[in-house]
Amino acid sequence: MTTTPSEAERRTRPGGLPWPALLALSTAVFITSLTETLPAGVLPGMADSLDVGPGAAGQSVTVYAAGTALTAIPLARATASVPRKPLLLGAMAVFLVANTLTAAAPGYAVLLAARFLAGVAAGLAWAILAGYARRIAPAGSEGRAIAVAMTGIPVALSLGVPAGTLIGEQVGWRAAFGAVSLATLAVLGWIAASVPAVGQPAEGPGGDRPGLRRTLAVPGVAAVLVTVALLVLGHTVVYAYVAPYLRHAGLGPRTDAVLLVFGAASLLSIWGVGRHVDRRPRALMVAGTALFTLATAALAVTGAHPAVWAAAVLWGLGWGGAPTLLQTAAGRAAGRHGAAAADTAQAVLVTLWNAAMALGGVVGGLLLDHAGADAVAAAAAVLGAAALLVVAGGRRHAFPRT
C-alpha cells in the first residue's frame, strides 16, 4: 500500500506544522522515555525495597532495553500492514499495563517481567513514532516535525525524572511509576482525539519493500547505526548509574537537582536542534557528540562539585538533540530508497539503541561494582570519542552538511 490520499495531501500542501498531533506524539515519546529512565532517579530506593544491590536494581533498565531490542524489528515487520494510529494506541495501552504492574510488583522477578513488557511496547512505539511525525508534516519540515516529537525525551529527563525522583523520595518509588500510569491514560485519549490516521508507508522504487540487508547497504545507513550504538552505549553506561556516581562525588542528596540541570540543558539542545536540523545537521551532530565526550571525560577525571554541575550542563547540551539528529540522519540516508526503507532503518535504529542500552546497563553495573564510579564515566568518554570519529568520517552520506 502507498500513502493514502489524505496523507499525500498533508505532505505536499504548504502550511505550518500540525501542532496538536505532534505534541500528542511528543507526549507519547515522553511516556516511553520516562518509563525507560525513571529507575535512574529512584535506584537507591528501589534497591532497598527489593532487597537487592544497586547493580541488580540497575538491570531494570537492562531488561527494558532488551525487550525493545529483541522485538523492534520483528514487530515492525509483523505489523507492516497495520494502520499506524491503532498500532500506536495499542503500544501505549501496553505501557499502561506494564507501568501499573511495575508499581505493584511484589518482588524483583515480577519487576523485571514488567520492565521487559514495557520494553516490548517501546520497541513497537519507537519503530513508528519518528516515521509518524515525518509523514504528517508538510514537505520540507520533516526534521522539525521529528524534533517536536522528540521533545518528549528532554522533557522526561528535565521534568519527568526529577519529579519522579522527588515522588520516590517523598512517597516511594512505586508511587512514581503509578503516576506514569495515570499520565499514560491521559496520553491515550489525546492521541485518539488529535493524531490523524495514516496507512502503511510508501514502498520503494519499483513497488517493492526493501529488506533489512538492502536497507543496511544504502550508503550512510551503517555509519549512522554505528554512531547510535556507540553514543547510546556511552550515555547509558553513565546515566543508568548517575545516582551512585553522585553519591560517590558527595552530591547524593542533590541527585534530583543535577538531573534537573541536565534535563534543562537537554531542552535547550533540542530547541536549537529543532530550529536548525533541516539546514545544519552535520554541524549539530559533531558539536553534540563532542560536548558529550567532553562532559563525561570531566566526570571521569574529577568529582569536584563545580565540575560535576558544569558537566551536567554540557552533557545535556550534547545529548538532548541526539535522538532527533540520529533519527533524522537514518531517515534521510535510507529514505533515498523510499519511505519503507526509512521505516526499516528506524526499526533497526530502535533495536540498536536499546541493545546498546541493555549492554550499557550490564557494563555500567560491572564497572561500578569492580572499578568504581569514575571508571563508569571514563568508559562513557571513550565511547563518545569513538562516536565522534565515526561522525567526522561520515560527511558524504551519513552526516552530510545539508
XYZ file of C-alpha atoms in Angstrom:
402
model
C 0.000 0.000 0.000
C 1.220 3.506 -0.718
C 0.310 6.652 1.199
C -3.381 7.447 1.443
C -4.757 10.461 -0.461
C -5.270 12.426 2.744
C -1.693 11.725 3.824
C -0.315 12.682 0.405
C -2.254 15.934 0.586
C -0.815 16.736 4.012
C 2.709 16.000 2.801
C 2.571 18.253 -0.267
C 0.497 21.239 0.716
C 2.255 24.276 2.257
C 1.474 25.293 5.780
C 2.586 25.088 9.374
C 3.238 22.030 11.466
C 0.250 20.052 12.794
C 0.958 21.074 16.370
C -1.790 19.231 18.305
C -0.878 15.925 16.662
C 2.872 16.427 17.042
C 2.511 17.404 20.704
C 0.461 14.259 21.311
C 3.251 12.212 19.701
C 5.767 14.121 21.814
C 3.836 13.182 24.941
C 3.918 9.530 23.864
C 7.693 9.884 23.483
C 7.732 11.438 26.972
C 6.000 8.377 28.416
C 8.365 5.934 26.711
C 11.461 7.912 27.737
C 10.274 8.409 31.313
C 9.415 4.726 31.690
C 12.867 3.878 30.384
C 14.915 6.250 32.555
C 12.907 6.639 35.778
C 14.854 3.859 37.569
C 17.968 6.061 37.366
C 16.345 8.551 39.727
C 14.824 6.049 42.183
C 17.532 3.370 42.044
C 18.595 3.505 45.730
C 15.012 3.259 46.998
C 14.162 0.530 44.528
C 17.228 -1.489 45.565
C 16.463 -1.115 49.283
C 12.796 -2.014 48.839
C 13.512 -5.125 46.791
C 16.495 -6.115 48.950
C 18.968 -6.150 46.042
C 22.142 -4.184 45.287
C 22.276 -1.054 43.100
C 23.808 -3.046 40.245
C 20.948 -5.559 40.320
C 18.334 -2.802 40.515
C 20.013 -1.164 37.524
C 19.167 -4.242 35.482
C 15.601 -2.938 35.398
C 16.971 -0.606 32.711
C 18.731 -3.505 31.019
C 15.684 -5.764 30.696
C 13.582 -2.861 29.399
C 16.164 -2.227 26.712
C 16.442 -5.939 25.972
C 12.676 -6.167 25.444
C 12.861 -3.357 22.910
C 15.993 -4.626 21.170
C 14.628 -8.149 20.763
C 11.232 -7.147 19.420
C 11.543 -3.872 17.457
C 12.440 -5.380 14.068
C 10.154 -8.470 14.303
C 7.215 -6.328 15.445
C 7.865 -3.713 12.745
C 7.772 -6.433 10.078
C 4.787 -8.247 11.586
C 2.718 -5.043 11.794
C 3.758 -3.568 8.436
C 0.178 -3.869 7.117
C -1.464 -2.400 10.234
C -2.589 1.256 10.162
C -0.305 3.362 12.325
C -2.813 5.001 14.676
C -4.381 1.872 16.227
C -0.892 0.384 16.393
C 0.375 3.360 18.408
C -2.685 3.281 20.680
C -2.097 -0.402 21.317
C 1.536 0.176 22.217
C 0.601 2.912 24.692
C -2.041 0.666 26.255
C 0.672 -1.924 26.922
C 2.713 0.826 28.601
C -0.244 1.485 30.896
C -0.366 -2.178 31.905
C 3.409 -2.523 32.300
C 3.892 0.568 34.485
C 0.940 -0.400 36.672
C 2.438 -3.866 37.122
C 5.821 -2.303 37.937
C 4.264 -0.128 40.626
C 2.566 -3.158 42.199
C 5.446 -5.637 41.749
C 5.739 -7.787 44.890
C 9.329 -8.821 44.147
C 12.344 -8.490 41.926
C 11.307 -11.141 39.371
C 7.895 -9.554 38.744
C 9.555 -6.151 38.426
C 11.897 -7.440 35.717
C 8.996 -9.085 33.865
C 7.022 -5.829 33.921
C 10.029 -3.885 32.689
C 10.542 -6.357 29.840
C 6.888 -5.927 28.833
C 7.336 -2.151 28.830
C 10.378 -2.607 26.626
C 8.347 -4.633 24.118
C 5.802 -1.807 23.944
C 8.646 0.646 23.411
C 10.025 -1.458 20.570
C 6.720 -1.125 18.759
C 6.182 2.559 19.570
C 9.702 3.752 18.744
C 9.696 1.924 15.413
C 6.814 4.102 14.207
C 6.940 7.406 16.166
C 9.610 9.201 14.123
C 8.117 8.000 10.847
C 4.650 9.067 12.013
C 5.871 12.584 12.766
C 7.687 12.758 9.435
C 4.660 11.641 7.455
C 2.135 14.103 8.920
C 4.462 17.090 8.426
C 4.405 19.439 5.411
C 7.095 18.732 2.815
C 10.408 20.321 3.783
C 9.603 20.369 7.520
C 10.191 16.702 8.306
C 13.220 17.372 10.512
C 11.364 19.997 12.540
C 8.416 17.629 12.981
C 10.708 14.899 14.315
C 12.359 17.458 16.603
C 8.972 18.420 18.062
C 8.063 14.782 18.644
C 11.450 14.063 20.221
C 10.981 16.973 22.655
C 9.369 14.375 24.884
C 12.820 12.959 25.660
C 14.382 16.072 27.264
C 11.072 16.929 28.942
C 11.119 13.476 30.520
C 14.716 14.000 31.618
C 14.332 17.604 32.797
C 10.910 17.375 34.424
C 9.725 13.771 34.484
C 12.730 12.051 36.060
C 13.363 14.784 38.686
C 9.638 14.802 39.521
C 9.641 11.018 39.725
C 12.776 11.151 41.864
C 11.083 13.613 44.220
C 7.965 11.443 44.414
C 10.168 8.435 45.046
C 11.990 10.207 47.886
C 8.837 11.576 49.493
C 6.271 8.815 48.859
C 8.143 5.859 47.401
C 9.316 4.613 44.017
C 6.078 2.674 43.478
C 4.089 5.913 43.581
C 6.377 7.349 40.898
C 5.536 4.508 38.496
C 1.852 4.810 39.417
C 1.959 8.461 38.371
C 3.392 7.402 34.996
C 0.421 5.060 34.548
C -2.005 7.930 35.118
C -0.136 10.071 32.599
C -0.285 7.226 30.059
C -4.050 7.033 30.434
C -4.327 10.726 29.560
C -1.998 10.309 26.566
C -4.183 7.555 25.130
C -7.126 9.954 24.989
C -5.033 12.742 23.476
C -3.701 10.539 20.679
C -7.171 9.220 19.900
C -8.557 12.756 19.633
C -5.819 14.660 17.797
C -3.478 12.418 15.777
C -4.578 11.826 12.169
C -4.691 8.285 10.854
C -2.065 7.212 8.318
C -1.745 3.969 6.419
C 1.282 1.887 5.591
C 4.496 3.613 4.471
C 5.085 4.045 0.768
C 7.007 1.284 -0.959
C 10.404 1.736 -2.528
C 11.310 2.237 -6.195
C 9.678 -0.426 -8.328
C 6.921 -1.042 -5.753
C 8.944 -3.374 -3.523
C 9.632 -3.289 0.202
C 13.376 -3.282 0.821
C 14.541 -5.876 3.329
C 16.958 -5.461 6.185
C 20.070 -6.324 4.169
C 19.230 -3.922 1.346
C 18.456 -1.133 3.791
C 21.783 -1.577 5.570
C 23.556 -1.471 2.210
C 22.253 2.038 1.467
C 25.243 4.427 1.698
C 25.374 6.172 5.057
C 22.900 3.968 6.933
C 25.532 1.710 8.515
C 27.607 4.676 9.719
C 24.550 6.261 11.361
C 23.744 2.996 13.118
C 27.328 2.546 14.367
C 27.130 6.076 15.802
C 23.852 5.172 17.513
C 25.399 2.090 19.117
C 28.478 3.925 20.408
C 26.750 7.062 21.636
C 23.808 5.321 23.318
C 26.113 2.777 24.959
C 28.252 5.587 26.344
C 25.247 7.559 27.572
C 23.606 4.562 29.253
C 26.786 3.376 30.960
C 26.915 6.592 32.946
C 23.241 7.676 33.086
C 21.902 4.403 34.472
C 24.285 4.778 37.425
C 24.266 8.537 37.813
C 22.770 8.277 41.323
C 25.625 6.088 42.638
C 28.145 8.357 40.865
C 26.684 11.459 42.501
C 26.660 9.713 45.873
C 30.356 8.899 45.327
C 31.013 12.566 44.474
C 29.215 13.771 47.604
C 26.156 15.025 45.700
C 23.780 12.185 46.536
C 21.168 14.449 48.167
C 21.251 16.676 45.064
C 20.566 13.932 42.521
C 17.190 15.407 41.565
C 18.732 18.873 41.113
C 21.584 17.566 38.941
C 19.101 15.661 36.791
C 17.015 18.832 36.527
C 20.035 20.798 35.269
C 20.864 18.022 32.816
C 17.290 17.937 31.541
C 17.025 21.707 31.224
C 20.198 21.739 29.117
C 18.699 18.903 27.045
C 15.611 21.017 26.416
C 17.777 23.893 25.234
C 19.660 21.480 22.983
C 16.574 20.073 21.308
C 15.206 23.599 20.810
C 18.366 24.556 18.946
C 18.419 21.308 17.001
C 14.758 21.732 16.067
C 15.464 25.164 14.611
C 18.453 24.103 12.521
C 18.215 20.336 11.885
C 16.917 20.825 8.337
C 19.787 23.199 7.487
C 22.872 22.301 9.569
C 22.569 18.652 10.629
C 26.283 17.838 10.373
C 27.497 20.767 12.476
C 24.932 19.945 15.151
C 25.899 16.255 15.217
C 29.604 16.997 15.512
C 29.027 19.582 18.258
C 26.679 17.343 20.239
C 28.990 14.347 20.172
C 31.972 16.487 21.148
C 30.095 18.035 24.086
C 29.020 14.609 25.347
C 32.615 13.360 25.191
C 33.930 16.432 26.993
C 31.317 16.196 29.735
C 31.885 12.523 30.521
C 35.659 12.991 30.424
C 35.286 15.742 33.028
C 33.212 13.428 35.240
C 35.908 10.783 34.920
C 38.835 12.973 35.972
C 37.239 14.925 38.813
C 34.321 14.727 41.181
C 34.660 18.353 42.254
C 31.194 19.771 42.667
C 31.568 22.763 40.268
C 32.945 20.414 37.597
C 30.051 17.977 38.061
C 27.469 20.753 37.669
C 29.237 22.085 34.566
C 29.496 18.574 33.131
C 25.749 18.084 33.656
C 25.108 21.157 31.530
C 27.489 20.088 28.752
C 26.121 16.559 28.840
C 22.562 17.815 28.408
C 23.556 20.163 25.583
C 25.310 17.329 23.789
C 22.731 14.620 24.374
C 19.388 16.433 24.135
C 19.297 16.738 20.360
C 20.953 13.382 19.646
C 17.733 11.352 19.161
C 16.389 13.892 16.666
C 19.687 14.140 14.793
C 20.240 10.383 14.613
C 16.682 9.525 13.604
C 16.685 12.299 11.009
C 20.036 11.095 9.639
C 18.817 7.490 9.420
C 15.573 8.522 7.749
C 17.314 10.726 5.205
C 20.010 8.201 4.334
C 17.615 5.267 3.931
C 14.844 7.462 2.523
C 16.714 7.713 -0.770
C 15.216 4.264 -1.395
C 11.696 5.156 -0.285
C 9.671 5.616 2.901
C 9.539 1.871 3.526
C 13.341 1.744 3.645
C 13.311 4.702 6.032
C 10.899 2.861 8.343
C 13.089 -0.251 8.205
C 16.119 1.855 9.143
C 14.165 3.345 12.064
C 13.291 -0.142 13.322
C 16.962 -1.156 13.147
C 17.919 2.081 14.902
C 15.464 1.329 17.718
C 16.866 -2.186 18.041
C 20.466 -0.990 18.200
C 19.522 1.855 20.529
C 18.031 -0.496 23.054
C 20.615 -3.220 22.588
C 23.187 -0.559 23.449
C 21.097 0.419 26.480
C 20.888 -3.182 27.623
C 24.630 -3.626 27.226
C 25.221 -0.265 28.893
C 23.278 -1.357 31.956
C 25.379 -4.514 32.234
C 28.730 -2.834 31.527
C 27.970 0.085 33.825
C 26.959 -2.237 36.640
C 30.134 -4.310 36.283
C 32.324 -1.215 36.183
C 30.556 0.274 39.199
C 30.916 -2.913 41.235
C 34.524 -3.719 40.295
C 36.227 -0.443 39.286
C 34.212 2.365 40.851
C 32.101 5.285 39.692
C 34.991 7.115 37.980
C 35.516 4.135 35.648
C 31.873 4.366 34.574
C 32.358 7.941 33.388
C 35.712 7.109 31.751
C 34.131 4.311 29.685
C 31.426 6.729 28.522
C 34.073 9.239 27.426
C 35.957 6.617 25.385
C 32.758 5.564 23.620
C 31.863 9.189 22.939
C 35.248 9.780 21.358
C 34.790 6.745 19.102
C 31.364 8.046 18.027
C 32.900 11.423 17.239
C 35.387 9.752 14.879
C 32.562 7.991 13.005
C 30.591 11.228 12.693
C 33.651 13.063 11.413
C 34.173 10.411 8.745
C 30.535 10.336 7.594
C 30.467 13.685 5.867
C 29.271 12.384 2.498
C 26.289 10.088 3.150
C 25.668 9.567 6.871
C 26.034 13.105 8.213
C 26.191 15.486 5.240
C 26.168 19.225 5.719
C 22.582 19.568 4.448
